[in-house]
Structure formats: structure tokens, C-alpha cells
XYZ file of C-alpha atoms in Angstrom:
682
model
C 69.952 137.160 122.982
C 72.891 134.695 122.548
C 75.870 136.605 122.377
C 77.657 134.589 119.768
C 75.083 135.775 117.186
C 76.675 139.299 117.855
C 79.952 138.110 115.943
C 79.730 139.543 112.066
C 79.596 137.138 109.279
C 83.534 138.124 107.882
C 85.054 136.947 111.286
C 82.580 133.729 111.338
C 84.060 133.128 108.074
C 87.305 133.170 109.561
C 86.808 131.054 111.933
C 85.196 128.289 109.676
C 88.481 128.389 107.447
C 90.413 126.779 110.355
C 87.725 123.751 110.770
C 88.927 121.255 108.294
C 86.529 117.688 108.270
C 89.725 115.892 107.615
C 91.315 116.956 110.865
C 87.970 116.575 112.578
C 84.754 114.974 110.947
C 82.431 116.564 113.578
C 84.053 120.239 113.945
C 81.365 121.928 111.667
C 78.333 119.777 112.405
C 79.516 121.056 116.308
C 79.577 124.522 115.308
C 76.584 124.679 112.853
C 74.609 123.149 115.980
C 75.662 125.975 118.210
C 72.773 128.670 117.211
C 70.688 129.399 114.270
C 72.953 132.135 112.850
C 75.847 129.570 112.869
C 73.935 127.123 111.114
C 73.267 129.462 108.105
C 76.286 130.786 108.105
C 78.026 127.483 107.955
C 75.822 126.425 104.962
C 76.751 130.068 103.149
C 80.611 128.853 104.152
C 80.546 125.423 102.399
C 82.071 124.901 99.604
C 82.492 121.078 99.371
C 80.261 118.314 100.563
C 80.696 114.325 100.173
C 77.440 112.440 100.396
C 77.015 109.055 101.831
C 73.445 108.516 100.459
C 72.050 109.694 96.929
C 68.621 110.090 98.439
C 70.417 113.018 100.649
C 71.202 114.907 97.776
C 67.960 117.273 97.406
C 68.289 118.198 100.743
C 71.885 118.837 100.341
C 71.361 120.974 97.370
C 68.680 123.681 99.269
C 71.052 124.023 102.603
C 73.889 124.302 100.722
C 73.603 126.561 97.599
C 77.456 128.041 97.355
C 78.670 124.149 96.548
C 82.269 124.118 94.268
C 82.862 120.638 94.784
C 80.239 117.813 95.104
C 81.813 114.317 95.882
C 79.416 111.001 94.874
C 81.690 108.756 95.146
C 80.180 107.042 98.076
C 77.140 106.683 96.299
C 77.414 103.985 93.668
C 73.773 103.958 92.678
C 74.058 107.259 90.907
C 71.858 107.500 87.896
C 70.457 109.595 85.090
C 67.513 110.788 87.407
C 69.807 111.760 90.236
C 72.291 113.511 87.584
C 69.306 115.070 86.440
C 68.356 116.637 89.399
C 71.937 117.792 89.969
C 71.869 119.628 86.838
C 68.552 121.199 86.489
C 69.262 122.696 90.841
C 68.828 126.425 90.592
C 71.078 126.117 93.531
C 74.274 124.868 92.046
C 75.405 127.896 89.904
C 78.691 127.734 91.437
C 79.420 124.001 91.024
C 82.864 123.583 89.746
C 84.051 120.050 90.442
C 82.005 116.631 90.382
C 83.554 113.317 91.460
C 81.362 110.413 90.320
C 83.671 107.251 90.528
C 82.382 103.927 90.253
C 79.209 105.159 88.854
C 77.706 102.076 87.152
C 74.296 103.467 85.958
C 74.956 106.726 84.651
C 74.116 106.629 80.511
C 74.091 109.445 78.005
C 71.167 110.841 79.450
C 72.874 111.795 82.404
C 76.031 112.470 81.163
C 74.477 115.043 78.467
C 73.199 117.436 81.192
C 76.341 118.211 82.464
C 76.837 121.965 83.608
C 79.065 123.919 80.775
C 80.698 125.567 83.339
C 82.496 122.266 85.367
C 85.995 122.744 85.358
C 86.937 119.167 87.245
C 84.921 115.632 86.589
C 86.175 112.314 87.718
C 84.726 109.327 86.480
C 87.188 106.525 87.667
C 86.025 103.111 87.970
C 83.217 103.751 85.940
C 83.606 100.100 84.486
C 80.313 100.125 82.400
C 80.627 103.680 81.244
C 80.024 103.194 77.107
C 81.324 105.409 74.488
C 78.316 107.100 73.863
C 77.792 107.938 77.367
C 81.751 109.196 77.832
C 80.997 111.499 74.285
C 78.477 113.434 76.131
C 81.747 115.110 78.281
C 82.609 117.126 75.523
C 79.430 119.211 76.436
C 81.424 120.290 79.211
C 83.487 122.987 77.257
C 85.343 124.645 80.503
C 86.827 121.268 81.677
C 90.291 121.643 82.648
C 90.686 118.080 84.625
C 89.371 114.384 83.540
C 89.802 111.438 85.421
C 88.912 108.167 83.504
C 90.506 105.660 85.274
C 89.468 101.913 84.771
C 86.853 103.133 82.539
C 87.714 99.961 80.037
C 84.872 100.269 77.595
C 85.890 103.724 76.695
C 87.392 103.841 73.155
C 89.084 106.054 70.850
C 85.470 107.362 69.764
C 84.596 109.048 73.115
C 88.169 110.669 73.383
C 88.078 112.012 69.748
C 84.894 113.747 70.818
C 86.315 114.711 74.150
C 89.295 116.041 72.431
C 87.028 118.287 70.309
C 84.940 119.745 72.874
C 86.855 119.818 75.656
C 89.822 121.827 74.095
C 90.698 123.584 77.284
C 91.965 120.287 79.195
C 94.923 120.431 81.220
C 94.944 117.043 82.982
C 93.790 114.055 82.501
C 93.936 110.226 83.262
C 93.128 107.379 80.926
C 94.828 104.698 83.369
C 94.212 101.180 82.435
C 91.579 102.512 79.377
C 92.296 99.271 77.421
C 90.160 100.261 74.455
C 92.212 103.365 73.849
C 94.774 103.277 71.194
C 96.936 106.113 69.331
C 94.354 106.938 66.905
C 92.726 108.445 70.629
C 95.709 109.875 72.089
C 96.872 111.550 69.069
C 93.726 113.115 68.995
C 93.481 114.437 72.202
C 97.442 115.894 72.075
C 96.083 117.652 68.673
C 93.273 119.256 70.160
C 93.822 119.489 73.425
C 96.701 121.829 73.131
C 96.913 123.359 76.849
C 97.791 119.850 78.427
C 100.045 119.844 81.243
C 99.247 116.635 83.047
C 99.241 112.969 80.877
C 98.902 109.759 82.360
C 98.610 106.538 79.893
C 99.683 104.146 82.060
C 98.734 100.358 81.142
C 96.849 101.821 77.702
C 97.943 99.855 74.579
C 99.944 102.584 72.622
C 103.219 102.737 70.636
C 105.397 105.417 69.502
C 103.361 106.412 66.937
C 101.289 108.545 69.183
C 104.284 109.521 71.190
C 105.614 112.308 68.506
C 102.110 114.298 68.943
C 102.469 114.258 72.742
C 105.870 115.399 72.596
C 104.690 118.243 70.579
C 102.675 119.678 73.509
C 104.311 122.814 74.375
C 102.981 123.023 78.026
C 103.311 119.428 78.915
C 104.836 118.758 82.433
C 103.910 115.383 83.585
C 104.007 112.426 81.196
C 103.076 108.817 82.984
C 103.339 105.893 80.922
C 103.674 102.953 83.409
C 103.302 99.801 81.847
C 103.132 100.765 78.335
C 104.591 97.328 76.702
C 104.318 99.297 73.172
C 106.606 102.016 74.138
C 110.311 100.533 73.137
C 113.455 101.894 72.176
C 112.688 103.774 68.992
C 109.595 105.470 70.583
C 111.877 107.183 73.179
C 113.931 108.746 70.641
C 110.898 111.006 70.164
C 111.701 112.679 73.426
C 114.950 114.504 71.539
C 112.426 116.684 69.735
C 110.184 117.305 72.674
C 109.440 120.571 74.340
C 111.518 121.628 77.461
C 108.650 122.292 79.993
C 108.368 118.495 80.771
C 109.095 117.842 85.018
C 108.185 114.395 85.429
C 108.327 111.023 83.471
C 107.661 108.037 84.770
C 108.532 104.589 82.775
C 107.934 102.221 85.193
C 107.394 98.733 84.347
C 108.077 99.501 80.533
C 109.730 96.094 79.490
C 110.178 96.877 76.125
C 113.207 99.714 77.025
C 116.917 99.278 77.202
C 119.921 101.656 77.218
C 119.767 102.231 74.178
C 116.311 104.035 74.184
C 117.497 105.625 77.543
C 120.500 106.991 75.469
C 117.950 108.123 73.112
C 115.875 110.485 75.187
C 119.151 112.032 77.318
C 119.186 115.510 74.767
C 115.310 116.077 75.260
C 114.814 114.873 78.841
C 117.603 116.367 80.708
C 115.123 119.231 81.800
C 113.273 116.573 84.211
C 112.812 116.839 87.586
C 111.643 113.584 88.517
C 112.719 110.485 86.672
C 111.029 106.932 87.209
C 112.487 103.671 85.980
C 111.115 101.269 88.272
C 111.134 97.526 87.549
C 111.933 98.310 84.015
C 115.372 96.925 81.775
C 118.523 96.438 83.785
C 120.110 99.779 84.985
C 123.837 98.593 84.784
C 126.762 100.183 83.521
C 125.732 99.957 79.999
C 122.421 101.946 80.778
C 124.459 105.049 81.504
C 126.776 106.163 78.932
C 124.027 108.734 77.976
C 123.511 110.080 81.492
C 127.041 109.866 82.621
C 129.943 108.182 80.886
C 129.702 109.867 77.707
C 129.836 113.391 79.668
C 132.539 112.436 81.736
C 135.041 110.623 79.818
C 135.161 113.619 77.479
C 135.181 115.761 79.900
C 137.865 114.838 82.041
C 139.912 114.280 79.052
C 139.138 118.067 78.316
C 137.841 117.458 74.748
C 134.348 119.161 75.676
C 131.715 119.001 72.857
C 128.917 120.715 72.415
C 126.574 117.447 72.788
C 128.945 116.877 76.397
C 127.721 120.457 77.696
C 123.946 120.058 76.656
C 123.948 116.495 78.415
C 125.667 117.783 81.728
C 123.276 121.170 81.778
C 120.107 119.012 80.782
C 120.780 116.930 83.609
C 121.773 119.422 86.265
C 117.691 119.833 86.968
C 117.045 116.248 87.965
C 116.062 116.135 91.462
C 114.379 112.851 91.783
C 115.479 109.331 90.351
C 113.477 106.165 91.121
C 114.709 102.835 90.283
C 112.833 100.312 92.216
C 113.393 96.960 91.402
C 116.083 97.452 88.912
C 119.371 95.624 88.427
C 121.775 98.485 89.383
C 125.700 97.807 89.622
C 127.997 99.561 91.689
C 129.596 101.165 89.118
C 126.261 102.716 87.702
C 125.762 104.187 91.364
C 129.512 105.544 91.242
C 128.121 107.433 87.844
C 125.558 108.713 90.002
C 127.893 110.065 92.477
C 129.866 111.961 89.581
C 127.117 113.569 88.557
C 126.943 117.135 88.384
C 123.365 117.419 89.551
C 122.016 117.285 93.043
C 119.514 114.888 93.549
C 116.649 115.032 96.444
C 114.997 112.004 96.270
C 116.562 108.366 95.548
C 114.672 105.363 95.556
C 116.558 102.030 94.781
C 113.900 99.846 96.732
C 114.637 96.141 96.061
C 117.573 97.314 93.737
C 120.062 94.166 93.959
C 123.459 95.018 93.505
C 123.614 97.898 95.745
C 126.614 98.271 97.633
C 128.570 100.340 100.254
C 130.950 101.386 98.006
C 127.923 103.049 95.466
C 126.028 104.355 98.014
C 128.870 106.154 99.511
C 129.672 107.671 96.481
C 126.295 108.969 95.727
C 125.851 110.335 99.669
C 129.297 112.325 99.242
C 128.454 114.180 96.223
C 124.483 114.428 96.673
C 124.870 115.929 100.222
C 121.557 117.511 99.802
C 119.641 114.279 99.679
C 116.226 114.361 101.251
C 114.729 110.871 100.813
C 116.764 107.636 100.488
C 114.703 104.458 99.986
C 117.391 101.219 99.978
C 114.732 98.868 101.186
C 115.798 95.118 100.518
C 119.512 95.996 99.254
C 120.857 92.913 101.593
C 124.423 93.972 100.879
C 124.068 97.249 102.755
C 126.218 97.829 105.973
C 126.749 99.923 108.378
C 129.626 101.534 106.217
C 126.976 102.932 103.702
C 124.733 104.172 106.669
C 127.550 106.091 108.423
C 128.627 108.076 104.898
C 124.565 108.804 104.426
C 124.019 110.250 108.060
C 127.627 111.861 107.868
C 127.134 113.545 104.031
C 123.525 114.033 104.079
C 122.473 115.688 107.178
C 119.022 117.438 106.291
C 117.724 113.974 105.459
C 113.923 113.685 106.113
C 112.722 110.112 104.848
C 115.009 106.744 105.298
C 113.004 103.522 104.563
C 115.965 100.703 105.132
C 113.945 97.893 105.861
C 115.295 94.086 105.433
C 118.695 95.490 105.824
C 120.142 92.502 107.137
C 123.738 93.442 107.527
C 123.393 96.500 109.340
C 124.416 96.296 112.620
C 123.215 98.396 115.389
C 125.406 100.833 115.744
C 124.234 102.670 112.761
C 121.040 103.357 114.940
C 123.334 105.561 116.727
C 124.390 107.293 113.863
C 121.046 108.050 112.874
C 119.779 109.223 116.157
C 123.174 111.520 116.252
C 122.812 112.924 112.892
C 119.553 113.015 111.541
C 117.872 115.662 113.305
C 115.498 116.522 110.714
C 114.182 112.931 110.054
C 110.303 112.676 109.564
C 110.037 109.168 108.290
C 112.252 106.191 109.272
C 111.333 102.734 108.284
C 113.628 99.827 110.064
C 111.038 96.923 109.421
C 112.755 93.598 110.263
C 116.408 95.343 111.091
C 118.462 94.293 113.725
C 117.459 96.902 116.210
C 117.117 96.633 120.063
C 116.176 99.009 122.765
C 119.265 100.917 122.524
C 118.954 101.761 119.129
C 115.678 102.786 119.783
C 116.680 104.996 122.398
C 119.207 106.454 119.925
C 116.280 107.067 117.032
C 113.939 108.703 119.513
C 116.263 111.556 119.243
C 115.049 112.673 115.980
C 112.216 114.480 117.459
C 110.505 115.100 114.106
C 109.441 111.551 113.565
C 105.875 111.354 112.639
C 106.038 107.956 110.949
C 108.006 105.129 112.595
C 107.975 101.781 111.250
C 109.433 98.833 113.488
C 107.670 95.985 112.164
C 109.626 92.313 112.916
C 112.084 94.133 115.149
C 112.211 91.290 117.495
C 114.389 92.712 120.088
C 112.443 96.183 121.111
C 110.372 95.945 124.560
C 108.596 98.354 126.489
C 112.062 100.261 127.401
C 112.601 101.563 123.668
C 108.828 102.315 123.230
C 109.268 104.423 126.573
C 111.780 106.867 124.563
C 109.924 107.060 121.896
C 106.882 107.987 123.854
C 109.059 110.788 125.472
C 110.959 112.560 122.764
C 108.577 111.732 119.776
C 105.376 114.065 120.599
C 104.942 114.524 116.520
C 104.538 110.809 115.596
C 101.130 110.237 113.744
C 102.100 106.787 112.347
C 103.892 103.565 114.306
C 103.876 100.202 112.967
C 104.843 97.342 115.709
C 103.657 94.550 113.399
C 105.340 91.228 114.959
C 106.984 93.097 117.766
C 106.557 90.096 120.093
C 107.987 91.762 123.363
C 106.162 94.954 123.605
C 103.417 94.771 126.479
C 100.787 97.512 127.962
C 103.495 99.343 129.582
C 105.147 99.910 126.061
C 101.902 101.255 124.196
C 100.941 103.139 127.101
C 103.754 104.965 126.925
C 103.430 105.961 123.546
C 99.636 107.022 123.843
C 100.648 109.245 126.755
C 103.309 111.199 124.736
C 101.993 110.811 121.174
C 99.001 112.449 121.720
C 98.380 112.952 117.926
C 98.617 109.517 117.017
C 96.480 108.531 113.555
C 97.604 105.047 112.831
C 99.483 102.448 115.015
C 99.701 98.475 113.986
C 100.162 96.198 116.858
C 99.633 93.114 114.949
C 100.803 89.552 116.086
C 101.700 91.534 119.533
C 100.372 88.773 121.532
C 101.353 90.158 125.150
C 98.822 93.544 124.318
C 95.746 93.640 126.675
C 92.935 95.862 127.076
C 95.088 97.944 129.071
C 96.851 99.147 125.697
C 93.610 100.042 124.395
C 92.118 101.758 127.130
C 95.442 103.859 126.889
C 95.033 104.316 123.368
C 91.319 106.115 123.815
C 92.950 109.120 124.978
C 94.628 109.549 121.337
C 91.659 111.262 119.981
C 92.989 111.392 116.293
C 93.194 107.805 116.131
C 92.137 106.649 112.532
C 93.510 103.107 111.929
C 94.085 100.766 114.523
C 95.647 97.073 113.353
C 95.566 94.151 116.133
C 94.748 91.253 114.439
C 95.968 88.390 116.496
C 96.218 89.983 119.944
C 94.301 87.256 121.836
C 94.126 88.605 124.842
C 91.944 91.861 123.556
C 88.611 91.811 124.472
C 85.516 93.264 123.574
C 86.218 95.736 126.784
C 88.823 97.242 125.217
C 87.440 97.638 121.864
C 84.577 99.566 123.521
C 87.068 102.345 125.140
C 88.459 103.070 121.621
C 85.260 103.489 119.978
C 84.128 105.746 122.971
C 87.565 107.433 122.900
C 88.676 107.599 119.010
C 85.965 109.087 117.173
C 88.015 109.248 114.099
C 88.525 105.839 113.607
C 87.802 104.507 110.056
C 89.976 101.819 109.676
C 89.513 98.246 112.112
C 91.048 94.860 112.109
C 90.599 92.689 114.806
C 90.997 89.543 113.239
C 91.851 86.569 115.210
C 90.762 88.542 118.057
C 89.088 85.574 119.419
C 87.664 87.464 122.691
C 85.604 90.072 120.985
C 82.606 89.303 120.332
C 78.652 91.259 120.319
C 79.297 93.045 122.924
C 82.244 94.740 121.513
C 80.240 96.023 118.252
C 77.355 97.556 120.262
C 79.551 100.653 121.126
C 80.901 101.243 117.163
C 77.676 102.762 115.579
C 76.951 104.817 118.736
C 80.672 106.167 118.304
C 82.407 105.338 115.697
C 80.243 106.924 112.810
C 83.364 107.528 110.572
C 84.347 103.623 110.036
C 84.907 102.674 106.511
C 86.675 99.892 106.889
C 86.497 96.509 109.536
C 88.033 93.123 109.498
C 86.452 90.852 111.804
C 87.442 87.441 110.615
C 87.682 84.423 113.362
C 86.168 86.716 116.281
C 83.282 85.731 118.393
C 80.868 87.914 116.360
C 77.397 86.495 115.616
C 74.149 87.967 113.464
C 73.417 90.017 116.426
C 76.862 91.770 115.992
C 77.153 91.777 112.753
C 73.571 93.771 112.485
C 74.767 96.249 114.983
C 77.523 97.606 112.610
C 73.966 98.212 109.740
C 73.621 101.917 111.220
C 77.416 103.132 110.593
C 76.313 104.738 107.635
C 80.234 105.144 106.343
C 80.987 101.687 106.338
C 82.570 100.424 102.740
C 84.639 97.215 103.292
C 84.084 94.226 105.630
C 86.016 91.009 105.902
C 84.111 88.469 107.630
C 85.742 85.115 107.048
C 85.064 82.312 109.615
C 82.854 84.235 112.190
C 81.372 81.749 114.629
C 77.967 81.696 115.103
C 77.017 83.949 111.743
C 73.951 82.133 109.843
C 72.861 82.763 105.791
C 69.798 84.651 107.204
C 72.098 86.751 109.819
C 74.569 87.709 106.769
C 71.880 88.054 104.495
C 70.103 90.577 106.779
C 73.518 92.475 107.577
C 74.214 93.167 103.974
C 70.693 94.365 103.147
C 70.817 96.842 106.126
C 74.585 98.068 105.452
C 73.542 100.390 102.797
C 77.086 102.046 102.118
C 78.785 98.684 101.496
C 81.382 98.744 98.549
C 82.974 95.478 98.996
C 82.535 92.403 101.043
C 84.916 89.594 101.557
C 82.885 86.140 102.363
C 83.928 82.577 102.613
C 82.740 80.281 99.151
C 80.796 78.308 101.461
C 77.931 81.285 101.507
C 77.717 81.557 98.166
C 75.326 78.779 97.380
C 73.839 79.612 100.864
C 72.702 82.731 99.978
C 70.067 83.451 97.543
C 70.952 85.026 93.724
C 68.530 87.849 94.091
C 70.296 89.111 97.592
C 73.568 89.025 95.464
C 72.045 90.859 92.578
C 70.428 93.214 94.808
C 73.720 94.122 96.558
C 75.620 94.252 93.054
C 73.327 96.834 91.917
C 73.905 98.810 94.746
C 77.473 99.143 93.718
C 78.734 96.309 96.316
C 81.781 93.666 94.986
C 81.733 90.834 96.546
C 85.510 89.163 96.803
C 85.134 85.079 97.683
C 87.862 83.577 99.583
C 88.307 79.474 99.726
C 90.855 79.946 102.625
C 91.146 76.937 104.758
C 89.797 77.363 108.586
C 93.198 78.612 111.017
C 93.230 76.784 114.175
C 92.278 78.897 117.371
C 95.608 79.442 119.322
C 94.852 79.679 123.123
C 97.280 80.172 125.928
C 98.987 76.680 127.498
C 99.635 76.385 131.072
C 103.727 77.027 131.020
C 103.135 80.130 128.646
C 102.794 80.499 124.868
C 100.340 79.197 122.927
C 99.088 75.694 121.351
C 96.869 75.022 118.450
C 92.923 74.398 119.245
C 91.117 72.544 117.002
C 87.803 73.426 116.182
C 85.109 72.820 113.452
C 84.275 74.988 110.508
C 81.621 77.043 111.540
C 80.862 77.927 107.928
C 81.009 74.486 106.718
C 78.096 73.593 109.358
C 75.882 76.384 108.422
């Protein structure tokens, strides 16, 4: 008798609770193969499933009869018949959540049979979903969460039906629903009074519906990104809004000025997160309602009711995002004088940000956890000194392309930011000594060092020695890094999940062999690494079985022999870029047995023929997106393209000219090798 079968059900379920498919996709499969009792118990314990092929639905329903969440997002061919099978199944009385993104063939007949006990439904990117089909959603009376992102045919008529039938809705996203207007949103607000989350991004609404929306007594998150119909008068409605809203996003609202923002002051002061990115200019004139009025009166001791309310209201704001705005130094000083306590501040690509402004903020908001100053090109080491001295609990610092920050700043970061988890110093003046200091931040899990041309293996050795928690490493165009540095990282950062070595032209197969020991690696980008061959790729395939994203563009020495191991070991592969490789029809066909493969980019492949491409496209049944050179459009039969599109595959045609291959020259470095465009020859 197998001793494993003596374990009771409660203990087995406890073990299964610790096995997560996101961390190890093969864990549950291996567990269920241990013995028959384990297989039975695993099927009874499972609550969620994500199908790769709709043909497997019936078998899945028979085995897993206690599912509460079913994800069919990888099955674009879902149709009415399949939904009918699902809804008629006696095994799925427990189903509460259904994901049907990209379903193009579902009509009213399929939607009409939705189970009334369904709580969550995601129909995002169902671009051909009509009002008739969407109206049938109203039958799901218990629906709490509905996602209709990019359902561009859905109009007010369907939204009205949903509002009447699904009055218990708590969260809904209508992002990019271009036919929905004030009428539909108004009906939604009138009937679904329990709404907590509402995303109206890029919906053509105006201030007419805002009054109804802001009467929602429980509304917490309101997303209005790109709502060009919202202007200053519309924001005046916020004065009368309830006190439950926690998040307001007005990004890309180009018709909002400082007048509108001052109008909303009294009603929006209880916010935890406010986003004004890429909107109107954020200068001294914008902030009177936020700061000027309050503090001018306060300092003069003429404290009024309005001043007190303003101060009290804004005391709860924890996150402020002003990305892409024109922020003046005076405005930043006002933020620094503000009585609140910010936890997150994002000033990415903000012109006008200076040391003086950042210093004022850092001295006041000492509890700051996240700071984004990417492309703030006036920032120097003085600002970094103030930030690291005052904000000792900083966990995330994004300072890409801060060209005036000197090398000494990285010493300050390493010595003072012991809680730092994310650091982006892309395109900064960082060298090995600075990287040595940064490696003292032992809690780092994301480190971006792209275009840091002065770092070498010496600096990466320190990262490998001290940053054992690192999960993401970006070395894009770190040209002086070699196999020695990559080996040190691979050895010291065993839980690495993503690494970008694009255009690190000194990297060879030795680096890939070292990285093959990182069993949790999911994303590998090594485009433009001419010394890498199929030998290194085979090692990655065998050792990194969770690999999902692979970019080997311009790795000219990778050929068909590098493709063969991928279907054998890398069954989790979802996205691959093979452009400019030496892969032919044979290698492309080898990828057909990777059931999860969704996206392929195959531009300028040597030896690829129209017949070989057609065979590969037909064989890869799960493809959602394929990037091809326009030369192939006339060479592939129209019926093939129609068939692929009927399966849910989208073609993106590119007319990029062929880029000559770089080959080593005798004196080191590279020369351009002129080769003929293979696609034009086909």
C-alpha cells in the first residue's frame, strides 16, 4: 500500500493550499500524478482553471466539478455552443467567475444562458459583442464585477439593460466603450447604487452624467482617463460628492485647468490617490485651492471654515501622480509645505522639477515610500542627498535619465536606503563603485541598469553577492558586461524571474548556461547578442521550464537546433521573437507543439518559405498575434488568413527594411555585413 494514501483529506488540502500555479505551473500536475488518491483529491480541491483549448472544456468539467473561477481568455474561438455546454453542466453549480476576453463569436444565444449565480464576468476586448448579446448579461442578477473594456459596439441600450438587471454591481469597467454616452452612465449610476469602482476611461461622456455618478454613496474609485468631455464645470460637481471616494484619476483630461481643480477642492480632499498625469499645466496658478489659500490665511492667523476644511480634507492624500505635467518649483514648494503625509509621489517626465522643489518635499514628507523623478533632467545629487537623508523608508526610486546626478549620489542611496526594493537608474552616470554601494540595498527585487555604459562585471559581482532577493534585472546595452558578471548574478540571485541582456554583445553561451540554473526565470531578452548560439538556448530551455517570454531577435547564430528543445521543455512559453535568426521552416514548425504559445514575431527569417510559414501558422493553434513582413501578405492564401482570424489570431504587418547583420571583424568590434533580403527572394 502506498503510504501517501494514508494521509487524510484535510492534511492533503492544506498541502495543496501552498502549491501555486503562478509560481510553479507544474506543481499541481506533479502532485496529482503521485497516486490515484492524490489525483482525486487535487480535482476536488481545485477552484480555478485556465483552459488552453476549448475542446478540453467537457473533460475539464467532468474532472473539476467544484470550480469557482473559469478562465477562457486563451480560447478566442469560444462560441454559443461552448457556453451552452458550460451553463448546462450540472458540475458547475459553484461557478462564480468567468473570463471570456477576446470572445468574438458569442451572440445573445450564448449570453442568455449565463448562470444567475455568476458574480464576476470579464468580456474585455470582445470587439464584436453587440448590444443584443450584452443586454443578455442582465440575466446574471447576482453579478458584482463586470469588465467590458474595448467592447466598442456596446451602446447605452445594453448598458441600460445591464443597469436594470444587475443592480448589485460593485465594480464595472467601460474603458474604450466608445458608443456609451451620458445616458448609459447616468442609468448605471441611478440603478447600481452599490458601485464602488467605476472606470470610464476614454468614454465620450460630459459633465451631464457626473452629478449622478457622484451621488453614488459607496463610490471609492473613479477613473476618468482621457475623458475629453469633462471640463472645469464638470469638476464642480465634486463639491457635492460623498466622502467615500479614495481614488480619482484625471490623466489625459486636456480640458481641465486650474479653475476646475480648485472647484473640486472641497469635495475631493478625502482622496487617498489623485492622478493628474499628462493633463493641464501644474504650476503655481494650479494650486491656490490646494495650498495657497490655505496657507496664506493660516500664516496670517485668519483661519476660516473653508481653510480648515481644505486642510482637513487634503490630510488624507497619500499618492499624487503628476507625470508629464509642467510643474514649477513654486508648486513643489507648496507640496512641501502641505500638512498631509504623502507615501507616493510621481513626477516622471515633469519639466521644471528642481533640487529646491524636491528638497522641500523630502523634508516635509519623510514617510515617502515611492518617488518617481524619471527624465527630471535638472535634478542633481543635492536632491538625492535630501531625499535619502529624510525619506529613510523609501522602497521605490525611479530616476532614469537624470543626467546631472553625479556618481556620489549612489553612495548615498546605498548607505541610507536600506528598505529599497525597486531602483531604476537607466541611462545614469553609474559605474562599478556606485553599483557596489547600491548592492548594499539587500532587499532589492527590481534593478534597472540599462544604458549604464560604465558598469562591468566587477559591479555585477557585488550585486550577485548581496542582492539575493533580486527578481528583475535590466542590463539593456550595458556593453561592458561579460559572462563573468552574468554568472555571478545567476549564482547569487537564484529566484531571478526576468533579465534583459539586449545588445550586450560580449555575452556568450556561457551566460545562458549559468542562467539555466535559475529555475524561476520567466522572461529572457537577449536580442542583438551575436555570440549566443543554439547551445546556450537549449540549456535555457532545459533548465528554465517556467520561461514564458523569449526575445532572441538578431541572435544570428541561433538556428533550428535551438528550436527543438523548446517544445520539449518550455511548454509555458507564450511569446517569442525570432526576427533575424537563422531559423527555417523546420524550426518554426517545431514550435507548434507548444500549446501556450500566443504571440510570435518573425520578421526577416532566413530560409522561411510561404509554405513553411503557412504550415506553422496552422499547427500553432493558440496563436493570438503574429507580426510578419508585408511581403508575405501577398504570398499567403487569403483563405489561410481568414481561417487564422476566425480562430482569434490578429496579424500585424510590418514593412521594416532589412537591417544588415553585424559580424565580428579582425580588430574587434563589428562591421556591417550586407545580405540579401530573404523575404523579397521568396
